[in-house]
Amino acid sequence: DAGVIQSPRHEVTEMGQEVTLRCKPISGHDYLFWYRQTMMRGLELLIYFNNNVPIDDSGMPEDRFSAKMPNASFSTLKIQPSEPRDSAVYFCASSLVVGLRSNEQFFGPGTRLTVL
Amino acid sequence: GQQLNQSPQSMFIQEGEDVSMNCTSSSIFNTWLWYKQEPGEGPVLLIALYKAGELTSNGRLTAQFGITRKDSFLNISASIPSDVGIYFCAGLNAGGTSYGKLTFGQGTILTVHP
């Protein structure tokens, strides 16, 4: 089975540009998570969805960040306008609520974003 | 916010040595997970623990859910070069109201010299 798929794997953009990161969760999973990883702050949860509905977006750093999940197989994380401090690796993860194993999250390969 | 203290921050060992790392929390956790991340990749789930005192193995890896529910350790026996990577603990706070909001440790960077 395919794991979590993210695109692009690498993105280099200039400050002020709009950036859109994409994620396809594992088929059948009902939770989707967006994380950001930096050396300074480690792994931070930005937002997560259950059955396509945003549940907790308290980790979204500011209004420049937005996320959508129009259907069960696709989600986007958008940054507009982008700033150099947004440079990081962004991960998407998904999980399936099945009894005790509900908290096992499976991560995609990440998108390395560089904002110049 | 909730934090996990993971130690050590880094380890440099010789191939064949055993490795031990741990995570502690100031509050009780319901779930402990251990992940490994290799360069350029996302974290990969190694072991999941759901009950206090639980001891689980996955090949050369063994992890335990502490009796107090505030700590967990991961052991790697007879390390090999491909064990290199960053190991993260993650937990779900028992007092939390948001399912799925895992808290991650800072990571342990493991280097294995052949």
PDB file of C-alpha atoms in Angstrom:
ATOM      1  CA  ASP A   1       0.000   0.000   0.000  1.00  0.00           C
ATOM      2  CA  ALA A   2       1.167   3.525  -0.701  1.00  0.00           C
ATOM      3  CA  GLY A   3       2.054   5.584   2.317  1.00  0.00           C
ATOM      4  CA  VAL A   4       1.353   9.258   2.819  1.00  0.00           C
ATOM      5  CA  ILE A   5       2.271  11.163  -0.326  1.00  0.00           C
ATOM      6  CA  GLN A   6       3.471  14.744  -0.267  1.00  0.00           C
ATOM      7  CA  SER A   7       4.346  17.149  -3.041  1.00  0.00           C
ATOM      8  CA  PRO A   8       6.502  18.846  -3.902  1.00  0.00           C
ATOM      9  CA  ARG A   9       9.462  17.308  -2.061  1.00  0.00           C
ATOM     10  CA  HIS A  10      11.404  20.528  -2.337  1.00  0.00           C
ATOM     11  CA  GLU A  11      10.225  24.082  -2.845  1.00  0.00           C
ATOM     12  CA  VAL A  12      12.366  27.176  -3.183  1.00  0.00           C
ATOM     13  CA  THR A  13      10.562  30.472  -3.433  1.00  0.00           C
ATOM     14  CA  GLU A  14      11.079  34.138  -2.860  1.00  0.00           C
ATOM     15  CA  MET A  15       9.723  36.098   0.049  1.00  0.00           C
ATOM     16  CA  GLY A  16       6.208  37.291  -0.600  1.00  0.00           C
ATOM     17  CA  GLN A  17       5.242  34.458  -2.912  1.00  0.00           C
ATOM     18  CA  GLU A  18       2.390  32.077  -2.271  1.00  0.00           C
ATOM     19  CA  VAL A  19       3.333  28.491  -1.449  1.00  0.00           C
ATOM     20  CA  THR A  20       1.009  25.489  -1.597  1.00  0.00           C
ATOM     21  CA  LEU A  21       1.978  22.142  -0.118  1.00  0.00           C
ATOM     22  CA  ARG A  22      -0.036  19.043  -0.931  1.00  0.00           C
ATOM     23  CA  CYS A  23      -0.775  15.810   0.871  1.00  0.00           C
ATOM     24  CA  LYS A  24      -2.540  12.572   0.064  1.00  0.00           C
ATOM     25  CA  PRO A  25      -3.187  10.529   3.231  1.00  0.00           C
ATOM     26  CA  ILE A  26      -3.197   6.765   3.438  1.00  0.00           C
ATOM     27  CA  SER A  27      -6.429   5.485   1.943  1.00  0.00           C
ATOM     28  CA  GLY A  28      -9.068   4.887   4.597  1.00  0.00           C
ATOM     29  CA  HIS A  29      -7.403   6.991   7.274  1.00  0.00           C
ATOM     30  CA  ASP A  30      -9.745   9.468   8.905  1.00  0.00           C
ATOM     31  CA  TYR A  31      -7.282  11.819  10.597  1.00  0.00           C
ATOM     32  CA  LEU A  32      -4.779  14.079   8.838  1.00  0.00           C
ATOM     33  CA  PHE A  33      -2.090  16.155  10.516  1.00  0.00           C
ATOM     34  CA  TRP A  34       0.226  18.920   9.308  1.00  0.00           C
ATOM     35  CA  TYR A  35       3.540  19.391  11.135  1.00  0.00           C
ATOM     36  CA  ARG A  36       6.485  21.720  10.749  1.00  0.00           C
ATOM     37  CA  GLN A  37      10.018  20.674  11.686  1.00  0.00           C
ATOM     38  CA  THR A  38      12.909  23.047  12.366  1.00  0.00           C
ATOM     39  CA  MET A  39      16.180  22.663  14.219  1.00  0.00           C
ATOM     40  CA  MET A  40      15.175  25.244  16.779  1.00  0.00           C
ATOM     41  CA  ARG A  41      11.635  24.105  17.550  1.00  0.00           C
ATOM     42  CA  GLY A  42      11.604  20.445  16.565  1.00  0.00           C
ATOM     43  CA  LEU A  43       8.322  18.930  15.375  1.00  0.00           C
ATOM     44  CA  GLU A  44       5.320  21.216  15.816  1.00  0.00           C
ATOM     45  CA  LEU A  45       1.714  20.287  15.095  1.00  0.00           C
ATOM     46  CA  LEU A  46       0.114  23.001  12.989  1.00  0.00           C
ATOM     47  CA  ILE A  47      -3.404  21.691  12.383  1.00  0.00           C
ATOM     48  CA  TYR A  48      -5.316  18.448  12.145  1.00  0.00           C
ATOM     49  CA  PHE A  49      -8.495  17.224  10.505  1.00  0.00           C
ATOM     50  CA  ASN A  50     -10.968  14.477  11.279  1.00  0.00           C
ATOM     51  CA  ASN A  51     -13.155  13.300   8.418  1.00  0.00           C
ATOM     52  CA  ASN A  52     -12.089  16.377   6.438  1.00  0.00           C
ATOM     53  CA  VAL A  53     -13.132  18.802   9.200  1.00  0.00           C
ATOM     54  CA  PRO A  54     -10.484  20.937  10.943  1.00  0.00           C
ATOM     55  CA  ILE A  55     -10.421  20.014  14.621  1.00  0.00           C
ATOM     56  CA  ASP A  56      -7.567  22.011  16.093  1.00  0.00           C
ATOM     57  CA  ASP A  57      -5.656  24.766  14.317  1.00  0.00           C
ATOM     58  CA  SER A  58      -4.110  26.287  17.412  1.00  0.00           C
ATOM     59  CA  GLY A  59      -0.648  25.474  16.108  1.00  0.00           C
ATOM     60  CA  MET A  60      -0.984  27.536  12.955  1.00  0.00           C
ATOM     61  CA  PRO A  61       1.536  30.306  13.443  1.00  0.00           C
ATOM     62  CA  GLU A  62      -0.434  33.189  11.950  1.00  0.00           C
ATOM     63  CA  ASP A  63      -3.026  34.196   9.412  1.00  0.00           C
ATOM     64  CA  ARG A  64      -0.592  33.737   6.574  1.00  0.00           C
ATOM     65  CA  PHE A  65      -1.062  29.990   7.031  1.00  0.00           C
ATOM     66  CA  SER A  66      -4.204  28.184   5.952  1.00  0.00           C
ATOM     67  CA  ALA A  67      -5.104  24.540   5.421  1.00  0.00           C
ATOM     68  CA  LYS A  68      -7.947  22.792   3.650  1.00  0.00           C
ATOM     69  CA  MET A  69      -9.134  19.255   3.188  1.00  0.00           C
ATOM     70  CA  PRO A  70     -11.731  19.238   0.400  1.00  0.00           C
ATOM     71  CA  ASN A  71     -12.037  15.449   0.430  1.00  0.00           C
ATOM     72  CA  ALA A  72     -10.753  12.375   2.222  1.00  0.00           C
ATOM     73  CA  SER A  73      -7.806  11.920  -0.113  1.00  0.00           C
ATOM     74  CA  PHE A  74      -6.357  15.408  -0.395  1.00  0.00           C
ATOM     75  CA  SER A  75      -5.221  18.291   1.777  1.00  0.00           C
ATOM     76  CA  THR A  76      -3.320  21.502   1.183  1.00  0.00           C
ATOM     77  CA  LEU A  77      -1.302  23.807   3.386  1.00  0.00           C
ATOM     78  CA  LYS A  78      -0.930  27.292   1.984  1.00  0.00           C
ATOM     79  CA  ILE A  79       1.365  30.090   3.047  1.00  0.00           C
ATOM     80  CA  GLN A  80       0.655  33.530   1.679  1.00  0.00           C
ATOM     81  CA  PRO A  81       2.739  35.608   1.665  1.00  0.00           C
ATOM     82  CA  SER A  82       5.734  33.487   2.517  1.00  0.00           C
ATOM     83  CA  GLU A  83       8.592  34.769   4.672  1.00  0.00           C
ATOM     84  CA  PRO A  84      12.160  33.490   5.202  1.00  0.00           C
ATOM     85  CA  ARG A  85      11.254  32.338   8.729  1.00  0.00           C
ATOM     86  CA  ASP A  86       8.774  29.896   7.195  1.00  0.00           C
ATOM     87  CA  SER A  87      11.705  27.861   5.864  1.00  0.00           C
ATOM     88  CA  ALA A  88      11.345  24.390   7.354  1.00  0.00           C
ATOM     89  CA  VAL A  89      10.363  20.832   6.522  1.00  0.00           C
ATOM     90  CA  TYR A  90       6.600  20.376   6.481  1.00  0.00           C
ATOM     91  CA  PHE A  91       5.202  16.929   7.154  1.00  0.00           C
ATOM     92  CA  CYS A  92       1.791  15.490   6.619  1.00  0.00           C
ATOM     93  CA  ALA A  93       0.709  12.470   8.669  1.00  0.00           C
ATOM     94  CA  SER A  94      -2.434  10.374   8.808  1.00  0.00           C
ATOM     95  CA  SER A  95      -3.993   7.869  11.164  1.00  0.00           C
ATOM     96  CA  LEU A  96      -7.014   5.635  11.531  1.00  0.00           C
ATOM     97  CA  VAL A  97      -9.047   5.411  14.713  1.00  0.00           C
ATOM     98  CA  VAL A  98      -9.037   1.696  15.482  1.00  0.00           C
ATOM     99  CA  GLY A  99      -9.272   0.969  19.171  1.00  0.00           C
ATOM    100  CA  LEU A 100      -6.000   1.230  21.013  1.00  0.00           C
ATOM    101  CA  ARG A 101      -4.031   1.886  17.840  1.00  0.00           C
ATOM    102  CA  SER A 102      -5.826   5.158  17.225  1.00  0.00           C
ATOM    103  CA  ASN A 103      -2.808   7.305  18.023  1.00  0.00           C
ATOM    104  CA  GLU A 104      -0.385   5.741  15.558  1.00  0.00           C
ATOM    105  CA  GLN A 105       0.393   8.416  13.011  1.00  0.00           C
ATOM    106  CA  PHE A 106       2.134   7.651   9.723  1.00  0.00           C
ATOM    107  CA  PHE A 107       4.232  10.389   8.204  1.00  0.00           C
ATOM    108  CA  GLY A 108       4.901  11.390   4.631  1.00  0.00           C
ATOM    109  CA  PRO A 109       8.401  12.154   3.333  1.00  0.00           C
ATOM    110  CA  GLY A 110       7.987  15.879   3.889  1.00  0.00           C
ATOM    111  CA  THR A 111       8.338  19.034   1.816  1.00  0.00           C
ATOM    112  CA  ARG A 112      11.517  21.031   2.365  1.00  0.00           C
ATOM    113  CA  LEU A 113      10.571  24.687   1.952  1.00  0.00           C
ATOM    114  CA  THR A 114      13.168  27.383   1.483  1.00  0.00           C
ATOM    115  CA  VAL A 115      12.015  30.992   1.337  1.00  0.00           C
ATOM    116  CA  LEU A 116      14.698  33.360   0.105  1.00  0.00           C
TER     117      LEU A 116
ATOM    118  CA  GLY B   1       2.673  23.735  26.723  1.00  0.00           C
ATOM    119  CA  GLN B   2       3.279  20.084  27.390  1.00  0.00           C
ATOM    120  CA  GLN B   3       6.879  19.007  26.832  1.00  0.00           C
ATOM    121  CA  LEU B   4       8.734  15.753  26.768  1.00  0.00           C
ATOM    122  CA  ASN B   5      12.315  15.602  27.941  1.00  0.00           C
ATOM    123  CA  GLN B   6      14.245  13.188  25.792  1.00  0.00           C
ATOM    124  CA  SER B   7      17.799  12.132  26.567  1.00  0.00           C
ATOM    125  CA  PRO B   8      20.491  11.903  25.568  1.00  0.00           C
ATOM    126  CA  GLN B   9      20.470  14.540  22.843  1.00  0.00           C
ATOM    127  CA  SER B  10      23.080  12.626  20.869  1.00  0.00           C
ATOM    128  CA  MET B  11      25.049   9.403  21.029  1.00  0.00           C
ATOM    129  CA  PHE B  12      28.201   8.265  19.262  1.00  0.00           C
ATOM    130  CA  ILE B  13      28.721   4.528  19.565  1.00  0.00           C
ATOM    131  CA  GLN B  14      30.627   1.664  18.002  1.00  0.00           C
ATOM    132  CA  GLU B  15      28.893  -0.932  15.917  1.00  0.00           C
ATOM    133  CA  GLY B  16      27.770  -3.805  18.111  1.00  0.00           C
ATOM    134  CA  GLU B  17      27.139  -1.723  21.215  1.00  0.00           C
ATOM    135  CA  ASP B  18      23.758  -1.482  22.893  1.00  0.00           C
ATOM    136  CA  VAL B  19      21.911   1.847  23.002  1.00  0.00           C
ATOM    137  CA  SER B  20      19.438   3.222  25.515  1.00  0.00           C
ATOM    138  CA  MET B  21      17.428   6.434  25.377  1.00  0.00           C
ATOM    139  CA  ASN B  22      14.461   7.682  27.361  1.00  0.00           C
ATOM    140  CA  CYS B  23      11.715  10.244  27.614  1.00  0.00           C
ATOM    141  CA  THR B  24      10.120  11.726  30.679  1.00  0.00           C
ATOM    142  CA  SER B  25       7.096  13.906  31.197  1.00  0.00           C
ATOM    143  CA  SER B  26       5.714  15.921  34.067  1.00  0.00           C
ATOM    144  CA  SER B  27       2.230  14.577  33.387  1.00  0.00           C
ATOM    145  CA  ILE B  28       0.665  11.198  32.731  1.00  0.00           C
ATOM    146  CA  PHE B  29       0.544   9.814  29.200  1.00  0.00           C
ATOM    147  CA  ASN B  30      -1.874   7.288  27.721  1.00  0.00           C
ATOM    148  CA  THR B  31       0.265   6.337  24.772  1.00  0.00           C
ATOM    149  CA  TRP B  32       3.974   6.304  24.023  1.00  0.00           C
ATOM    150  CA  LEU B  33       5.304   6.013  20.492  1.00  0.00           C
ATOM    151  CA  TRP B  34       8.867   5.748  19.252  1.00  0.00           C
ATOM    152  CA  TYR B  35       9.811   6.984  15.788  1.00  0.00           C
ATOM    153  CA  LYS B  36      13.017   6.947  13.738  1.00  0.00           C
ATOM    154  CA  GLN B  37      13.807   9.628  11.190  1.00  0.00           C
ATOM    155  CA  GLU B  38      16.500   9.252   8.544  1.00  0.00           C
ATOM    156  CA  PRO B  39      17.926  12.185   6.566  1.00  0.00           C
ATOM    157  CA  GLY B  40      15.485  13.549   4.024  1.00  0.00           C
ATOM    158  CA  GLU B  41      12.643  11.336   5.193  1.00  0.00           C
ATOM    159  CA  GLY B  42       9.690  11.533   7.516  1.00  0.00           C
ATOM    160  CA  PRO B  43       9.562   9.834  10.929  1.00  0.00           C
ATOM    161  CA  VAL B  44       8.804   6.122  10.767  1.00  0.00           C
ATOM    162  CA  LEU B  45       6.900   4.456  13.591  1.00  0.00           C
ATOM    163  CA  LEU B  46       8.998   1.802  15.354  1.00  0.00           C
ATOM    164  CA  ILE B  47       7.053   0.802  18.449  1.00  0.00           C
ATOM    165  CA  ALA B  48       3.739   1.784  20.063  1.00  0.00           C
ATOM    166  CA  LEU B  49       2.958   1.313  23.765  1.00  0.00           C
ATOM    167  CA  TYR B  50      -0.494   1.544  25.305  1.00  0.00           C
ATOM    168  CA  LYS B  51      -0.383   0.164  28.849  1.00  0.00           C
ATOM    169  CA  ALA B  52       1.685   1.075  31.897  1.00  0.00           C
ATOM    170  CA  GLY B  53       4.432  -1.463  32.348  1.00  0.00           C
ATOM    171  CA  GLU B  54       4.096  -2.749  28.791  1.00  0.00           C
ATOM    172  CA  LEU B  55       7.338  -4.044  27.290  1.00  0.00           C
ATOM    173  CA  THR B  56       7.350  -4.457  23.518  1.00  0.00           C
ATOM    174  CA  SER B  57      10.034  -5.626  21.095  1.00  0.00           C
ATOM    175  CA  ASN B  58      10.516  -5.101  17.393  1.00  0.00           C
ATOM    176  CA  GLY B  59      13.586  -7.027  16.284  1.00  0.00           C
ATOM    177  CA  ARG B  60      16.590  -5.558  18.074  1.00  0.00           C
ATOM    178  CA  LEU B  61      14.448  -2.752  19.499  1.00  0.00           C
ATOM    179  CA  THR B  62      12.741  -2.935  22.888  1.00  0.00           C
ATOM    180  CA  ALA B  63      10.618  -0.223  24.445  1.00  0.00           C
ATOM    181  CA  GLN B  64       8.797   0.054  27.736  1.00  0.00           C
ATOM    182  CA  PHE B  65       5.907   2.145  29.010  1.00  0.00           C
ATOM    183  CA  GLY B  66       6.890   3.279  32.495  1.00  0.00           C
ATOM    184  CA  ILE B  67       4.815   2.193  35.474  1.00  0.00           C
ATOM    185  CA  THR B  68       4.241   5.803  36.513  1.00  0.00           C
ATOM    186  CA  ARG B  69       2.993   6.537  32.961  1.00  0.00           C
ATOM    187  CA  LYS B  70       5.361   9.499  32.901  1.00  0.00           C
ATOM    188  CA  ASP B  71       8.274   7.896  31.120  1.00  0.00           C
ATOM    189  CA  SER B  72       9.361   5.464  28.438  1.00  0.00           C
ATOM    190  CA  PHE B  73      12.643   4.051  27.225  1.00  0.00           C
ATOM    191  CA  LEU B  74      13.917   2.584  23.984  1.00  0.00           C
ATOM    192  CA  ASN B  75      16.787   0.122  23.790  1.00  0.00           C
ATOM    193  CA  ILE B  76      18.612  -0.967  20.660  1.00  0.00           C
ATOM    194  CA  SER B  77      20.746  -4.058  20.998  1.00  0.00           C
ATOM    195  CA  ALA B  78      23.841  -4.870  18.925  1.00  0.00           C
ATOM    196  CA  SER B  79      23.717  -1.635  16.920  1.00  0.00           C
ATOM    197  CA  ILE B  80      24.541  -1.636  13.217  1.00  0.00           C
ATOM    198  CA  PRO B  81      25.411   1.259  10.885  1.00  0.00           C
ATOM    199  CA  SER B  82      21.884   1.450   9.488  1.00  0.00           C
ATOM    200  CA  ASP B  83      20.574   2.337  12.959  1.00  0.00           C
ATOM    201  CA  VAL B  84      21.895   5.847  12.340  1.00  0.00           C
ATOM    202  CA  GLY B  85      19.200   8.493  12.520  1.00  0.00           C
ATOM    203  CA  ILE B  86      17.164  10.621  14.883  1.00  0.00           C
ATOM    204  CA  TYR B  87      14.917   8.797  17.329  1.00  0.00           C
ATOM    205  CA  PHE B  88      11.850  10.583  18.654  1.00  0.00           C
ATOM    206  CA  CYS B  89       9.536   9.686  21.455  1.00  0.00           C
ATOM    207  CA  ALA B  90       5.953  10.915  21.253  1.00  0.00           C
ATOM    208  CA  GLY B  91       3.106  10.690  23.672  1.00  0.00           C
ATOM    209  CA  LEU B  92      -0.561  11.414  24.113  1.00  0.00           C
ATOM    210  CA  ASN B  93      -1.318  13.268  27.319  1.00  0.00           C
ATOM    211  CA  ALA B  94      -3.926  11.478  29.434  1.00  0.00           C
ATOM    212  CA  GLY B  95      -5.378  14.770  30.529  1.00  0.00           C
ATOM    213  CA  GLY B  96      -5.763  16.076  27.036  1.00  0.00           C
ATOM    214  CA  THR B  97      -9.081  16.612  25.350  1.00  0.00           C
ATOM    215  CA  SER B  98      -7.833  16.544  21.791  1.00  0.00           C
ATOM    216  CA  TYR B  99      -7.356  13.125  20.279  1.00  0.00           C
ATOM    217  CA  GLY B 100      -4.287  12.831  18.163  1.00  0.00           C
ATOM    218  CA  LYS B 101      -2.398  15.792  19.572  1.00  0.00           C
ATOM    219  CA  LEU B 102       0.873  13.994  20.093  1.00  0.00           C
ATOM    220  CA  THR B 103       3.695  15.702  21.939  1.00  0.00           C
ATOM    221  CA  PHE B 104       7.165  14.958  20.573  1.00  0.00           C
ATOM    222  CA  GLY B 105      10.496  14.804  22.345  1.00  0.00           C
ATOM    223  CA  GLN B 106      13.449  16.783  21.031  1.00  0.00           C
ATOM    224  CA  GLY B 107      15.024  13.694  19.498  1.00  0.00           C
ATOM    225  CA  THR B 108      18.173  11.637  20.073  1.00  0.00           C
ATOM    226  CA  ILE B 109      20.729  11.747  17.266  1.00  0.00           C
ATOM    227  CA  LEU B 110      22.395   8.347  16.953  1.00  0.00           C
ATOM    228  CA  THR B 111      25.694   7.879  15.150  1.00  0.00           C
ATOM    229  CA  VAL B 112      27.133   4.383  14.774  1.00  0.00           C
ATOM    230  CA  HIS B 113      30.773   3.966  13.819  1.00  0.00           C
ATOM    231  CA  PRO B 114      31.592   0.783  11.884  1.00  0.00           C
TER     232      PRO B 114
END
